[in-house]
Tab-separated table of C-alpha atoms in Angstrom:
chain	number	residue	atom	x	y	z
Q	1	MET	CA	0.000	0.000	0.000
Q	2	ILE	CA	1.312	3.456	-0.893
Q	3	ARG	CA	1.230	5.948	1.982
Q	4	LEU	CA	3.470	8.691	0.612
Q	5	LEU	CA	3.689	10.108	-2.912
Q	6	ALA	CA	6.759	12.206	-3.812
Q	7	LEU	CA	6.417	14.379	-6.908
Q	8	ASP	CA	9.043	16.220	-8.900
Q	9	LEU	CA	7.807	19.527	-10.291
Q	10	ASP	CA	9.453	20.656	-13.534
Q	11	ASP	CA	8.730	18.413	-16.530
Q	12	THR	CA	6.870	15.986	-14.249
Q	13	LEU	CA	3.898	17.448	-12.379
Q	14	LEU	CA	4.165	20.736	-14.286
Q	15	SER	CA	3.311	21.218	-17.936
Q	16	ARG	CA	5.660	23.134	-20.202
Q	17	ASP	CA	3.828	26.357	-19.372
Q	18	LEU	CA	4.659	25.661	-15.692
Q	19	SER	CA	1.033	24.972	-14.760
Q	20	ILE	CA	-0.534	21.913	-13.157
Q	21	SER	CA	-2.901	20.335	-15.649
Q	22	PRO	CA	-6.494	19.712	-14.516
Q	23	ARG	CA	-6.044	15.950	-14.829
Q	24	ASN	CA	-2.858	15.913	-12.736
Q	25	PHE	CA	-4.454	18.195	-10.145
Q	26	THR	CA	-7.538	15.994	-9.847
Q	27	ALA	CA	-5.444	12.827	-9.524
Q	28	VAL	CA	-3.273	14.308	-6.770
Q	29	GLN	CA	-6.357	15.381	-4.823
Q	30	ALA	CA	-7.918	11.938	-5.268
Q	31	ALA	CA	-4.760	10.331	-3.846
Q	32	ARG	CA	-4.890	12.689	-0.872
Q	33	GLN	CA	-8.537	11.824	-0.277
Q	34	GLN	CA	-7.470	8.187	0.011
Q	35	GLY	CA	-5.089	9.156	2.814
Q	36	VAL	CA	-1.873	9.312	0.796
Q	37	GLU	CA	0.548	11.978	1.996
Q	38	VAL	CA	1.763	14.027	-0.985
Q	39	ILE	CA	5.101	15.839	-0.852
Q	40	LEU	CA	6.893	17.867	-3.493
Q	41	ALA	CA	10.513	16.868	-4.141
Q	42	THR	CA	12.183	19.416	-6.372
Q	43	ALA	CA	15.412	21.139	-7.307
Q	44	ARG	CA	13.625	24.432	-6.701
Q	45	GLY	CA	14.030	26.331	-3.486
Q	46	TRP	CA	11.043	26.908	-1.222
Q	47	PHE	CA	10.149	30.227	-2.820
Q	48	GLY	CA	9.911	28.576	-6.240
Q	49	THR	CA	7.898	25.717	-4.753
Q	50	ARG	CA	5.494	27.541	-2.457
Q	51	ASN	CA	2.975	28.549	-5.146
Q	52	TYR	CA	2.446	24.938	-6.262
Q	53	TYR	CA	2.350	23.723	-2.655
Q	54	GLN	CA	-0.451	26.213	-2.015
Q	55	GLN	CA	-2.286	25.400	-5.254
Q	56	LEU	CA	-2.418	21.750	-4.221
Q	57	GLN	CA	-3.516	22.770	-0.695
Q	58	LEU	CA	-0.841	20.577	0.833
Q	59	ASN	CA	-0.169	20.387	4.554
Q	60	SER	CA	2.833	18.061	4.379
Q	61	MET	CA	6.561	18.713	4.136
Q	62	ALA	CA	8.401	19.768	0.975
Q	63	VAL	CA	11.820	18.497	-0.097
Q	64	CYS	CA	13.549	21.401	-1.841
Q	65	GLY	CA	16.957	22.244	-3.284
Q	66	SER	CA	17.455	18.695	-4.614
Q	67	GLY	CA	17.102	17.290	-1.108
Q	68	THR	CA	19.230	19.863	0.714
Q	69	LYS	CA	16.331	21.574	2.526
Q	70	ILE	CA	13.057	20.372	4.009
Q	71	TYR	CA	10.228	22.763	4.850
Q	72	ASP	CA	7.076	22.243	6.886
Q	73	GLN	CA	3.605	23.701	6.385
Q	74	GLN	CA	4.601	26.814	8.373
Q	75	GLU	CA	7.308	27.495	5.747
Q	76	ALA	CA	10.054	26.765	8.288
Q	77	CYS	CA	13.194	24.930	7.193
Q	78	VAL	CA	13.186	21.973	9.590
Q	79	LYS	CA	16.190	20.120	8.165
Q	80	SER	CA	19.119	21.035	5.930
Q	81	TRP	CA	22.375	19.630	4.618
Q	82	THR	CA	25.119	22.211	4.070
Q	83	ILE	CA	28.537	22.699	2.490
Q	84	PRO	CA	31.158	23.755	5.085
Q	85	LEU	CA	31.597	27.520	5.017
Q	86	ALA	CA	35.341	27.441	4.320
Q	87	VAL	CA	34.887	25.004	1.429
Q	88	ALA	CA	32.054	27.082	-0.018
Q	89	LYS	CA	34.291	30.157	0.035
Q	90	GLU	CA	37.009	28.286	-1.848
Q	91	ILE	CA	34.516	27.450	-4.600
Q	92	LEU	CA	33.206	31.022	-4.645
Q	93	ASN	CA	36.787	32.219	-5.107
Q	94	VAL	CA	37.053	30.065	-8.240
Q	95	ALA	CA	33.882	31.663	-9.545
Q	96	GLU	CA	35.170	35.157	-8.784
Q	97	ARG	CA	38.491	34.574	-10.547
Q	98	ASN	CA	36.653	33.391	-13.659
Q	99	ASP	CA	33.876	36.014	-13.677
Q	100	ILE	CA	31.173	33.412	-13.068
Q	101	MET	CA	27.782	34.289	-11.624
Q	102	MET	CA	27.215	31.903	-8.711
Q	103	ILE	CA	24.068	31.604	-6.638
Q	104	CYS	CA	24.600	30.707	-2.993
Q	105	SER	CA	21.455	29.218	-1.433
Q	106	LEU	CA	20.527	29.556	2.224
Q	107	PRO	CA	17.269	28.348	3.801
Q	108	ASP	CA	15.664	31.811	3.673
Q	109	LYS	CA	17.312	33.518	0.671
Q	110	ASN	CA	19.673	33.272	-2.280
Q	111	LEU	CA	22.861	35.334	-2.447
Q	112	PHE	CA	24.332	36.331	-5.817
Q	113	ASN	CA	27.987	37.311	-6.241
Q	114	GLN	CA	26.929	39.156	-9.434
Q	115	VAL	CA	23.841	39.364	-11.621
Q	116	ARG	CA	24.179	38.810	-15.357
Q	117	PRO	CA	21.977	40.933	-17.643
Q	118	ASP	CA	19.938	37.872	-18.670
Q	119	TRP	CA	19.080	37.245	-14.991
Q	120	GLU	CA	17.994	40.753	-14.025
Q	121	ASP	CA	14.301	40.042	-14.672
Q	122	LYS	CA	14.470	36.881	-12.524
Q	123	ILE	CA	15.542	38.596	-9.316
Q	124	ARG	CA	12.871	38.440	-6.600
Q	125	PRO	CA	13.018	41.283	-4.046
Q	126	GLY	CA	13.842	40.077	-0.551
Q	127	ILE	CA	14.645	36.562	-1.761
Q	128	ASP	CA	17.477	37.021	-4.263
Q	129	ILE	CA	20.114	39.403	-2.926
Q	130	LEU	CA	23.193	40.735	-4.694
Q	131	VAL	CA	26.291	40.649	-2.479
Q	132	PRO	CA	29.266	41.878	-4.571
Q	133	ASN	CA	31.834	40.839	-1.942
Q	134	LEU	CA	30.160	37.513	-1.274
Q	135	VAL	CA	33.350	35.594	-0.451
Q	136	GLN	CA	34.096	38.021	2.372
Q	137	GLU	CA	30.498	38.648	3.430
Q	138	LEU	CA	29.248	35.042	3.580
Q	139	THR	CA	28.938	33.949	7.215
Q	140	GLN	CA	26.570	30.973	6.953
Q	141	ALA	CA	27.231	27.552	5.442
Q	142	PRO	CA	25.161	27.304	2.243
Q	143	THR	CA	22.918	24.431	1.261
Q	144	GLN	CA	23.797	24.766	-2.422
Q	145	LEU	CA	26.027	26.585	-4.902
Q	146	PHE	CA	24.531	26.903	-8.372
Q	147	VAL	CA	25.757	28.017	-11.787
Q	148	LYS	CA	24.142	27.932	-15.217
Q	149	GLY	CA	25.789	28.256	-18.624
Q	150	GLU	CA	28.030	26.221	-20.874
Q	151	ARG	CA	31.177	28.287	-20.236
Q	152	GLU	CA	30.563	28.479	-16.505
Q	153	VAL	CA	29.897	24.775	-16.064
Q	154	HIS	CA	32.934	23.823	-18.173
Q	155	ILE	CA	35.292	25.994	-16.111
Q	156	LEU	CA	34.030	24.589	-12.814
Q	157	GLN	CA	34.177	21.012	-14.105
Q	158	GLU	CA	37.864	21.560	-14.783
Q	159	ALA	CA	38.503	23.297	-11.465
Q	160	LEU	CA	36.559	21.221	-8.941
Q	161	SER	CA	37.208	17.765	-7.592
Q	162	THR	CA	34.895	15.018	-8.803
Q	163	SER	CA	35.302	13.243	-5.466
Q	164	HIS	CA	35.403	15.500	-2.416
Q	165	PRO	CA	34.429	14.623	1.176
Q	166	ASP	CA	32.567	17.904	1.694
Q	167	TYR	CA	30.589	18.352	-1.525
Q	168	ALA	CA	29.208	16.617	-4.601
Q	169	VAL	CA	29.006	18.132	-8.079
Q	170	HIS	CA	25.909	17.429	-10.174
Q	171	THR	CA	25.723	18.626	-13.771
Q	172	LEU	CA	22.294	18.528	-15.385
Q	173	LEU	CA	20.823	19.360	-18.748
Q	174	TYR	CA	17.151	20.270	-18.777
Q	175	GLN	CA	14.878	20.870	-21.741
Q	176	ASP	CA	16.266	24.353	-22.381
Q	177	GLY	CA	19.551	22.693	-23.351
Q	178	ILE	CA	21.687	24.928	-21.110
Q	179	PRO	CA	23.927	23.047	-18.638
Q	180	GLU	CA	23.441	23.636	-14.925
Q	181	MET	CA	25.697	22.695	-12.043
Q	182	MET	CA	24.617	22.114	-8.459
Q	183	ILE	CA	27.209	21.765	-5.715
Q	184	ILE	CA	25.678	20.268	-2.585
Q	185	HIS	CA	26.449	18.126	0.454
Q	186	PRO	CA	27.653	14.685	-0.711
Q	187	ASN	CA	24.902	12.861	1.194
Q	188	ALA	CA	22.087	15.151	0.076
Q	189	ASN	CA	19.709	14.107	-2.681
Q	190	LYS	CA	15.993	13.708	-3.135
Q	191	ALA	CA	16.073	10.172	-1.736
Q	192	SER	CA	17.788	11.222	1.501
Q	193	GLY	CA	15.303	14.070	1.901
Q	194	ILE	CA	12.298	11.804	1.393
Q	195	ALA	CA	13.807	9.188	3.704
Q	196	TRP	CA	14.109	11.827	6.442
Q	197	VAL	CA	10.455	12.782	5.992
Q	198	CYS	CA	9.423	9.126	6.118
Q	199	GLU	CA	11.381	8.632	9.335
Q	200	GLN	CA	9.481	11.526	10.938
Q	201	ARG	CA	6.150	10.195	9.693
Q	202	GLY	CA	6.695	6.505	10.433
Q	203	ILE	CA	6.403	5.511	6.765
Q	204	ASP	CA	8.354	2.577	5.355
Q	205	GLN	CA	10.392	2.832	2.163
Q	206	SER	CA	8.189	0.175	0.573
Q	207	GLU	CA	5.152	2.456	1.085
Q	208	VAL	CA	6.633	5.302	-0.985
Q	209	MET	CA	5.934	6.121	-4.624
Q	210	ALA	CA	8.217	8.657	-6.362
Q	211	ILE	CA	7.644	10.197	-9.788
Q	212	GLY	CA	10.268	12.146	-11.748
Q	213	ASP	CA	11.842	12.714	-15.123
Q	214	SER	CA	15.562	13.543	-14.886
Q	215	ALA	CA	18.906	12.396	-13.535
Q	216	ASN	CA	18.163	14.581	-10.522
Q	217	ASP	CA	15.255	12.231	-9.744
Q	218	LEU	CA	17.210	9.002	-10.104
Q	219	SER	CA	17.961	8.682	-6.393
Q	220	MET	CA	14.317	8.869	-5.307
Q	221	ILE	CA	13.038	6.715	-8.173
Q	222	SER	CA	15.584	4.014	-7.259
Q	223	TRP	CA	14.948	4.323	-3.518
Q	224	ALA	CA	11.160	4.331	-3.464
Q	225	GLY	CA	9.191	1.128	-3.205
Q	226	THR	CA	7.481	2.219	-6.432
Q	227	GLY	CA	9.519	4.412	-8.769
Q	228	VAL	CA	7.924	6.001	-11.824
Q	229	ALA	CA	9.759	7.751	-14.672
Q	230	MET	CA	8.128	10.061	-17.150
Q	231	GLY	CA	8.191	8.866	-20.733
Q	232	TRP	CA	10.733	11.481	-21.800
Q	233	ALA	CA	13.206	10.633	-19.025
Q	234	PRO	CA	16.730	9.494	-19.972
Q	235	GLU	CA	17.021	5.756	-20.514
Q	236	HIS	CA	19.098	5.162	-17.378
Q	237	VAL	CA	16.389	6.846	-15.297
Q	238	LYS	CA	13.648	4.766	-16.892
Q	239	ALA	CA	15.749	1.636	-16.329
Q	240	ALA	CA	15.712	2.328	-12.573
Q	241	ALA	CA	11.932	2.747	-12.445
Q	242	ASN	CA	9.222	0.169	-11.872
Q	243	PHE	CA	7.085	1.884	-14.482
Q	244	SER	CA	7.541	4.486	-17.222
Q	245	THR	CA	4.730	6.510	-18.703
Q	246	HIS	CA	4.233	6.872	-22.454
Q	247	PRO	CA	6.332	9.672	-24.005
Q	248	GLU	CA	3.200	11.320	-25.400
Q	249	ASP	CA	1.294	11.138	-22.112
Q	250	LEU	CA	1.614	14.709	-20.843
Q	251	ASP	CA	-0.423	13.806	-17.749
Q	252	GLY	CA	1.805	10.917	-16.759
Q	253	VAL	CA	1.526	11.789	-13.071
Q	254	ALA	CA	-2.225	11.216	-13.231
Q	255	THR	CA	-1.728	7.979	-15.157
Q	256	ALA	CA	0.680	6.637	-12.528
Q	257	ILE	CA	-1.551	7.674	-9.632
Q	258	GLN	CA	-4.506	5.972	-11.271
Q	259	GLN	CA	-2.585	2.755	-11.819
Q	260	TYR	CA	-0.778	2.453	-8.487
Q	261	ILE	CA	-3.007	4.302	-5.988
Q	262	LEU	CA	-6.568	4.751	-7.181
Q	263	ASP	CA	-6.970	1.327	-8.773
């Protein structure tokens, strides 16, 4: 029996216009009515997740920042995994020397060492804060360091260790085709975040269903008792899943819920 449903957002629950389709919305609510706890498990921070959490009228936890931060229904960060401050500053120094815009995530805000012109319209007042002397000004261990761009990712791939005791480097390519790099705690991923939630809630791994579409979802799809991959997921992600939706099924979340929960 499935007691907890973990949902990725982008390219999974969300359509390409970043909305929740009526069919997916209805299926999620039907699962909740059957007593299934629904949590969002996303690479987004809380402030990029909150709107969808509220749309779905959830009262559970949310696994954000690719498993580095967990928030409760009061919007409080109740658990986080961080990069040691000194190590984070070393990485920020690499970014500074190479004129790379790096986003430093904390539980309650994001700090930018610089803002590129193509990011100016994405800055959210009070959430995204420009700190020009970020290496010197940073006083709190971050949950994540993030860069986006082919040049930026290439430079950091050359500069950073692929095996470090204090951080892990994850390079992803989403549908926009622009590489992204996340630098996070080596033990932090969506699976570890969901496992922590399950421990608090007394839910067994076998009672979890996780649905996602990318390499960033591989950990939770592999870990969950029932792992579901969207039809457009990479082959190695689909290979780890118990079930893959059809590539043309844009409401694959609803299809999976119907098959494994409602039926």
